[in-house]
mmCIF file of C-alpha atoms in Angstrom:
data_model
loop_
_atom_site.group_PDB
_atom_site.id
_atom_site.type_symbol
_atom_site.label_atom_id
_atom_site.label_comp_id
_atom_site.label_asym_id
_atom_site.label_seq_id
_atom_site.Cartn_x
_atom_site.Cartn_y
_atom_site.Cartn_z
ATOM 1 C CA UNK A 1 64.009 126.336 -37.763
ATOM 2 C CA UNK A 2 64.315 123.636 -34.952
ATOM 3 C CA UNK A 3 67.278 125.834 -33.021
ATOM 4 C CA UNK A 4 67.192 128.680 -30.950
ATOM 5 C CA UNK A 5 67.816 131.870 -32.400
ATOM 6 C CA UNK A 6 69.410 134.492 -30.556
ATOM 7 C CA UNK A 7 69.636 137.979 -30.630
ATOM 8 C CA UNK A 8 72.223 141.067 -30.602
ATOM 9 C CA UNK A 9 73.199 140.366 -26.777
ATOM 10 C CA UNK A 10 73.619 136.514 -26.380
ATOM 11 C CA UNK A 11 75.377 136.448 -30.111
ATOM 12 C CA UNK A 12 77.814 139.423 -28.698
ATOM 13 C CA UNK A 13 78.445 136.423 -26.063
ATOM 14 C CA UNK A 14 78.660 133.304 -28.131
ATOM 15 C CA UNK A 15 81.773 131.649 -28.265
ATOM 16 C CA UNK A 16 81.919 131.984 -31.972
ATOM 17 C CA UNK A 17 81.850 135.779 -31.895
ATOM 18 C CA UNK A 18 83.548 136.568 -29.075
ATOM 19 C CA UNK A 19 86.823 134.498 -29.884
ATOM 20 C CA UNK A 20 86.582 135.565 -33.282
ATOM 21 C CA UNK A 21 90.058 136.516 -34.831
ATOM 22 C CA UNK A 22 89.032 137.920 -37.985
ATOM 23 C CA UNK A 23 91.007 141.175 -38.830
ATOM 24 C CA UNK A 24 93.308 140.879 -36.018
ATOM 25 C CA UNK A 25 96.543 140.050 -38.097
ATOM 26 C CA UNK A 26 95.245 141.715 -41.135
ATOM 27 C CA UNK A 27 97.527 144.283 -42.322
ATOM 28 C CA UNK A 28 97.163 147.327 -44.632
ATOM 29 C CA UNK A 29 98.963 146.106 -47.141
ATOM 30 C CA UNK A 30 100.322 142.961 -48.781
ATOM 31 C CA UNK A 31 99.574 139.434 -48.711
ATOM 32 C CA UNK A 32 97.174 139.139 -45.463
ATOM 33 C CA UNK A 33 95.606 142.355 -45.754
ATOM 34 C CA UNK A 34 92.812 144.840 -46.974
ATOM 35 C CA UNK A 35 94.274 145.813 -50.335
ATOM 36 C CA UNK A 36 94.420 142.165 -51.436
ATOM 37 C CA UNK A 37 90.710 141.227 -49.248
ATOM 38 C CA UNK A 38 88.983 144.552 -50.997
ATOM 39 C CA UNK A 39 90.851 145.334 -53.985
ATOM 40 C CA UNK A 40 91.941 148.434 -53.561
ATOM 41 C CA UNK A 41 94.802 150.566 -51.250
ATOM 42 C CA UNK A 42 92.024 152.107 -48.217
ATOM 43 C CA UNK A 43 94.790 154.326 -47.835
ATOM 44 C CA UNK A 44 94.896 155.381 -51.252
ATOM 45 C CA UNK A 45 91.164 157.065 -50.911
ATOM 46 C CA UNK A 46 91.212 158.715 -48.015
ATOM 47 C CA UNK A 47 94.892 160.267 -48.783
ATOM 48 C CA UNK A 48 93.869 161.557 -52.810
ATOM 49 C CA UNK A 49 91.173 163.935 -50.971
ATOM 50 C CA UNK A 50 93.779 165.096 -48.132
ATOM 51 C CA UNK A 51 96.564 165.788 -51.161
ATOM 52 C CA UNK A 52 94.274 167.987 -52.267
ATOM 53 C CA UNK A 53 93.968 169.698 -49.654
ATOM 54 C CA UNK A 54 90.024 168.574 -47.960
ATOM 55 C CA UNK A 55 88.759 166.178 -45.123
ATOM 56 C CA UNK A 56 89.070 162.754 -45.637
ATOM 57 C CA UNK A 57 87.611 160.181 -43.809
ATOM 58 C CA UNK A 58 87.678 156.394 -43.225
ATOM 59 C CA UNK A 59 84.967 154.283 -41.312
ATOM 60 C CA UNK A 60 86.665 150.308 -40.680
ATOM 61 C CA UNK A 61 83.470 148.337 -39.217
ATOM 62 C CA UNK A 62 84.804 145.361 -37.159
ATOM 63 C CA UNK A 63 88.575 146.185 -37.548
ATOM 64 C CA UNK A 64 89.882 143.681 -34.905
ATOM 65 C CA UNK A 65 92.988 145.432 -33.295
ATOM 66 C CA UNK A 66 92.949 148.055 -35.807
ATOM 67 C CA UNK A 67 96.297 147.334 -37.355
ATOM 68 C CA UNK A 68 95.173 148.582 -41.063
ATOM 69 C CA UNK A 69 94.262 151.225 -39.713
ATOM 70 C CA UNK A 70 97.277 151.905 -37.573
ATOM 71 C CA UNK A 71 99.137 151.074 -40.575
ATOM 72 C CA UNK A 72 97.542 153.945 -42.074
ATOM 73 C CA UNK A 73 97.851 156.424 -39.203
ATOM 74 C CA UNK A 74 101.641 156.093 -38.599
ATOM 75 C CA UNK A 75 101.694 156.822 -43.317
ATOM 76 C CA UNK A 76 99.675 159.586 -42.994
ATOM 77 C CA UNK A 77 101.706 161.325 -40.328
ATOM 78 C CA UNK A 78 105.101 160.394 -42.126
ATOM 79 C CA UNK A 79 103.854 162.175 -45.037
ATOM 80 C CA UNK A 80 102.428 165.599 -43.307
ATOM 81 C CA UNK A 81 98.747 164.619 -43.465
ATOM 82 C CA UNK A 82 97.416 163.211 -39.943
ATOM 83 C CA UNK A 83 95.696 166.091 -39.354
ATOM 84 C CA UNK A 84 93.395 166.361 -42.799
ATOM 85 C CA UNK A 85 92.187 162.353 -42.592
ATOM 86 C CA UNK A 86 89.868 160.946 -39.648
ATOM 87 C CA UNK A 87 90.384 157.212 -39.180
ATOM 88 C CA UNK A 88 87.567 154.937 -36.978
ATOM 89 C CA UNK A 89 87.685 151.504 -35.865
ATOM 90 C CA UNK A 90 84.810 149.652 -34.112
ATOM 91 C CA UNK A 91 84.713 146.168 -32.493
ATOM 92 C CA UNK A 92 83.438 143.888 -30.121
ATOM 93 C CA UNK A 93 86.364 143.529 -27.750
ATOM 94 C CA UNK A 94 89.058 146.107 -26.067
ATOM 95 C CA UNK A 95 91.843 147.644 -29.098
ATOM 96 C CA UNK A 96 94.950 148.378 -28.376
ATOM 97 C CA UNK A 97 95.084 151.719 -27.374
ATOM 98 C CA UNK A 98 98.232 154.389 -29.455
ATOM 99 C CA UNK A 99 97.451 158.173 -27.901
ATOM 100 C CA UNK A 100 100.009 158.900 -30.245
ATOM 101 C CA UNK A 101 98.051 158.265 -33.307
ATOM 102 C CA UNK A 102 95.564 160.094 -35.365
ATOM 103 C CA UNK A 103 93.419 157.157 -35.184
ATOM 104 C CA UNK A 104 89.689 156.129 -32.585
ATOM 105 C CA UNK A 105 89.065 152.402 -32.218
ATOM 106 C CA UNK A 106 85.899 151.624 -30.304
ATOM 107 C CA UNK A 107 84.672 149.181 -28.298
ATOM 108 C CA UNK A 108 81.273 148.340 -29.670
ATOM 109 C CA UNK A 109 78.769 146.376 -31.516
ATOM 110 C CA UNK A 110 78.145 147.504 -35.086
ATOM 111 C CA UNK A 111 74.559 146.674 -34.937
ATOM 112 C CA UNK A 112 74.182 149.275 -32.440
ATOM 113 C CA UNK A 113 77.237 151.836 -32.203
ATOM 114 C CA UNK A 114 76.435 155.165 -34.724
ATOM 115 C CA UNK A 115 79.268 157.813 -35.213
ATOM 116 C CA UNK A 116 78.895 161.950 -34.864
ATOM 117 C CA UNK A 117 79.873 162.215 -38.775
ATOM 118 C CA UNK A 118 80.007 161.257 -41.886
ATOM 119 C CA UNK A 119 82.591 158.881 -43.369
ATOM 120 C CA UNK A 120 84.636 159.318 -47.076
ATOM 121 C CA UNK A 121 85.035 155.615 -47.275
ATOM 122 C CA UNK A 122 83.650 152.635 -44.986
ATOM 123 C CA UNK A 123 84.584 148.830 -45.394
ATOM 124 C CA UNK A 124 83.658 145.937 -43.232
ATOM 125 C CA UNK A 125 86.489 142.881 -44.492
ATOM 126 C CA UNK A 126 84.600 139.180 -43.896
ATOM 127 C CA UNK A 127 83.519 141.279 -40.148
ATOM 128 C CA UNK A 128 79.601 140.450 -41.296
ATOM 129 C CA UNK A 129 79.970 137.042 -41.024
ATOM 130 C CA UNK A 130 80.068 136.756 -37.586
ATOM 131 C CA UNK A 131 77.277 139.760 -37.124
ATOM 132 C CA UNK A 132 73.443 138.941 -36.740
ATOM 133 C CA UNK A 133 71.641 141.195 -38.048
ATOM 134 C CA UNK A 134 73.602 141.855 -41.246
ATOM 135 C CA UNK A 135 71.366 143.367 -43.090
ATOM 136 C CA UNK A 136 70.439 146.532 -40.596
ATOM 137 C CA UNK A 137 74.155 146.665 -40.223
ATOM 138 C CA UNK A 138 74.506 147.483 -43.806
ATOM 139 C CA UNK A 139 72.138 149.839 -44.369
ATOM 140 C CA UNK A 140 73.323 152.077 -41.488
ATOM 141 C CA UNK A 141 76.612 152.033 -42.561
ATOM 142 C CA UNK A 142 75.543 153.253 -46.012
ATOM 143 C CA UNK A 143 73.436 156.594 -44.140
ATOM 144 C CA UNK A 144 76.839 157.557 -42.480
ATOM 145 C CA UNK A 145 78.471 157.838 -46.257
ATOM 146 C CA UNK A 146 79.173 161.508 -47.653
ATOM 147 C CA UNK A 147 77.245 162.219 -51.074
ATOM 148 C CA UNK A 148 80.459 160.963 -52.831
ATOM 149 C CA UNK A 149 81.753 158.528 -50.128
ATOM 150 C CA UNK A 150 81.423 154.396 -51.182
ATOM 151 C CA UNK A 151 80.887 151.445 -48.712
ATOM 152 C CA UNK A 152 82.450 147.820 -49.535
ATOM 153 C CA UNK A 153 81.720 145.139 -46.955
ATOM 154 C CA UNK A 154 82.323 141.395 -47.518
ATOM 155 C CA UNK A 155 78.387 139.920 -47.714
ATOM 156 C CA UNK A 156 77.618 136.114 -48.331
ATOM 157 C CA UNK A 157 73.598 136.288 -49.105
ATOM 158 C CA UNK A 158 73.327 132.701 -48.782
ATOM 159 C CA UNK A 159 73.819 133.054 -44.615
ATOM 160 C CA UNK A 160 70.515 134.958 -44.352
ATOM 161 C CA UNK A 161 67.372 132.598 -43.904
ATOM 162 C CA UNK A 162 64.092 132.649 -44.436
ATOM 163 C CA UNK A 163 62.280 131.490 -40.929
ATOM 164 C CA UNK A 164 61.713 128.169 -43.243
ATOM 165 C CA UNK A 165 65.514 127.692 -43.425
ATOM 166 C CA UNK A 166 65.803 128.228 -47.291
ATOM 167 C CA UNK A 167 68.291 131.032 -48.473
ATOM 168 C CA UNK A 168 66.811 134.550 -48.718
ATOM 169 C CA UNK A 169 69.000 134.151 -52.289
ATOM 170 C CA UNK A 170 68.113 136.021 -55.629
ATOM 171 C CA UNK A 171 65.099 138.025 -54.096
ATOM 172 C CA UNK A 172 67.796 139.436 -51.280
ATOM 173 C CA UNK A 173 69.984 140.590 -53.491
ATOM 174 C CA UNK A 174 67.134 142.083 -56.390
ATOM 175 C CA UNK A 175 66.139 144.163 -52.843
ATOM 176 C CA UNK A 176 69.239 145.162 -52.328
ATOM 177 C CA UNK A 177 70.114 146.150 -55.819
ATOM 178 C CA UNK A 178 66.456 147.985 -55.807
ATOM 179 C CA UNK A 179 67.224 149.828 -52.757
ATOM 180 C CA UNK A 180 70.650 151.062 -54.043
ATOM 181 C CA UNK A 181 73.588 148.753 -53.658
ATOM 182 C CA UNK A 182 75.597 146.491 -55.378
ATOM 183 C CA UNK A 183 76.042 143.204 -55.170
ATOM 184 C CA UNK A 184 79.217 141.154 -56.492
ATOM 185 C CA UNK A 185 77.404 137.032 -56.317
ATOM 186 C CA UNK A 186 81.460 135.722 -57.033
ATOM 187 C CA UNK A 187 83.235 137.663 -54.486
ATOM 188 C CA UNK A 188 80.257 137.741 -52.258
ATOM 189 C CA UNK A 189 80.338 141.555 -51.884
ATOM 190 C CA UNK A 190 78.642 144.210 -51.589
ATOM 191 C CA UNK A 191 78.934 148.049 -52.140
ATOM 192 C CA UNK A 192 77.209 151.461 -51.930
ATOM 193 C CA UNK A 193 77.759 154.446 -54.092
ATOM 194 C CA UNK A 194 76.755 157.814 -52.176
ATOM 195 C CA UNK A 195 74.664 158.445 -49.054
ATOM 196 C CA UNK A 196 71.539 157.138 -49.071
ATOM 197 C CA UNK A 197 68.663 155.795 -46.280
ATOM 198 C CA UNK A 198 67.900 152.525 -47.319
ATOM 199 C CA UNK A 199 64.081 150.418 -46.378
ATOM 200 C CA UNK A 200 64.255 146.707 -46.662
ATOM 201 C CA UNK A 201 61.135 144.975 -46.527
ATOM 202 C CA UNK A 202 62.570 141.812 -44.082
ATOM 203 C CA UNK A 203 62.732 141.976 -40.407
ATOM 204 C CA UNK A 204 65.248 140.054 -38.262
ATOM 205 C CA UNK A 205 64.084 137.391 -36.020
ATOM 206 C CA UNK A 206 68.061 136.229 -34.837
ATOM 207 C CA UNK A 207 70.306 134.517 -35.523
ATOM 208 C CA UNK A 208 72.070 131.162 -34.914
ATOM 209 C CA UNK A 209 75.679 130.566 -33.825
ATOM 210 C CA UNK A 210 76.000 126.976 -34.566
ATOM 211 C CA UNK A 211 75.203 127.070 -38.248
ATOM 212 C CA UNK A 212 78.818 126.974 -39.593
ATOM 213 C CA UNK A 213 80.880 129.502 -41.177
ATOM 214 C CA UNK A 214 79.623 133.113 -42.126
#
């Protein structure tokens, strides 16, 4: 490719990524919400386990200011379930702290951060558009799931290109499915049920922050 490709450190400093407003205003439910984007309410997933007396956990990658997580924390506290659910959000910029709520907001790149626990639900709503090594982010996240956990993320495979500039396309979709992922090409969404250590035969060469959307 003719353009200079950026690796993770330089990409994180790019104005395209650093000034991203993704998920800073997105709510838990409603018109502009996680529930609308994902087709289900993440809180319902983790609350069902808590109501059965189990510990549940939700990790939101590229969470923005964590609005959806903070709202979930408010509702869990209201229902007396706050001590049964772990809520963690990760993004690039300094989060808005709220020491009174049972939620942890972490300022870190999703491509290098790693949790100390596993999660029952992992989401990434449109955040991978601003991540360079999208495949590494997805495969790492899948290894953080519990055995019965679920990963759901927006992923546009046309944004992943081969060294000659061609989209990785169907071959990559096939490799992902063979590794245990499901890919919905119409919704441009990838998902995974249950923890797995997936390996893909692709090497990350860098990202073009001027390539356009995603």
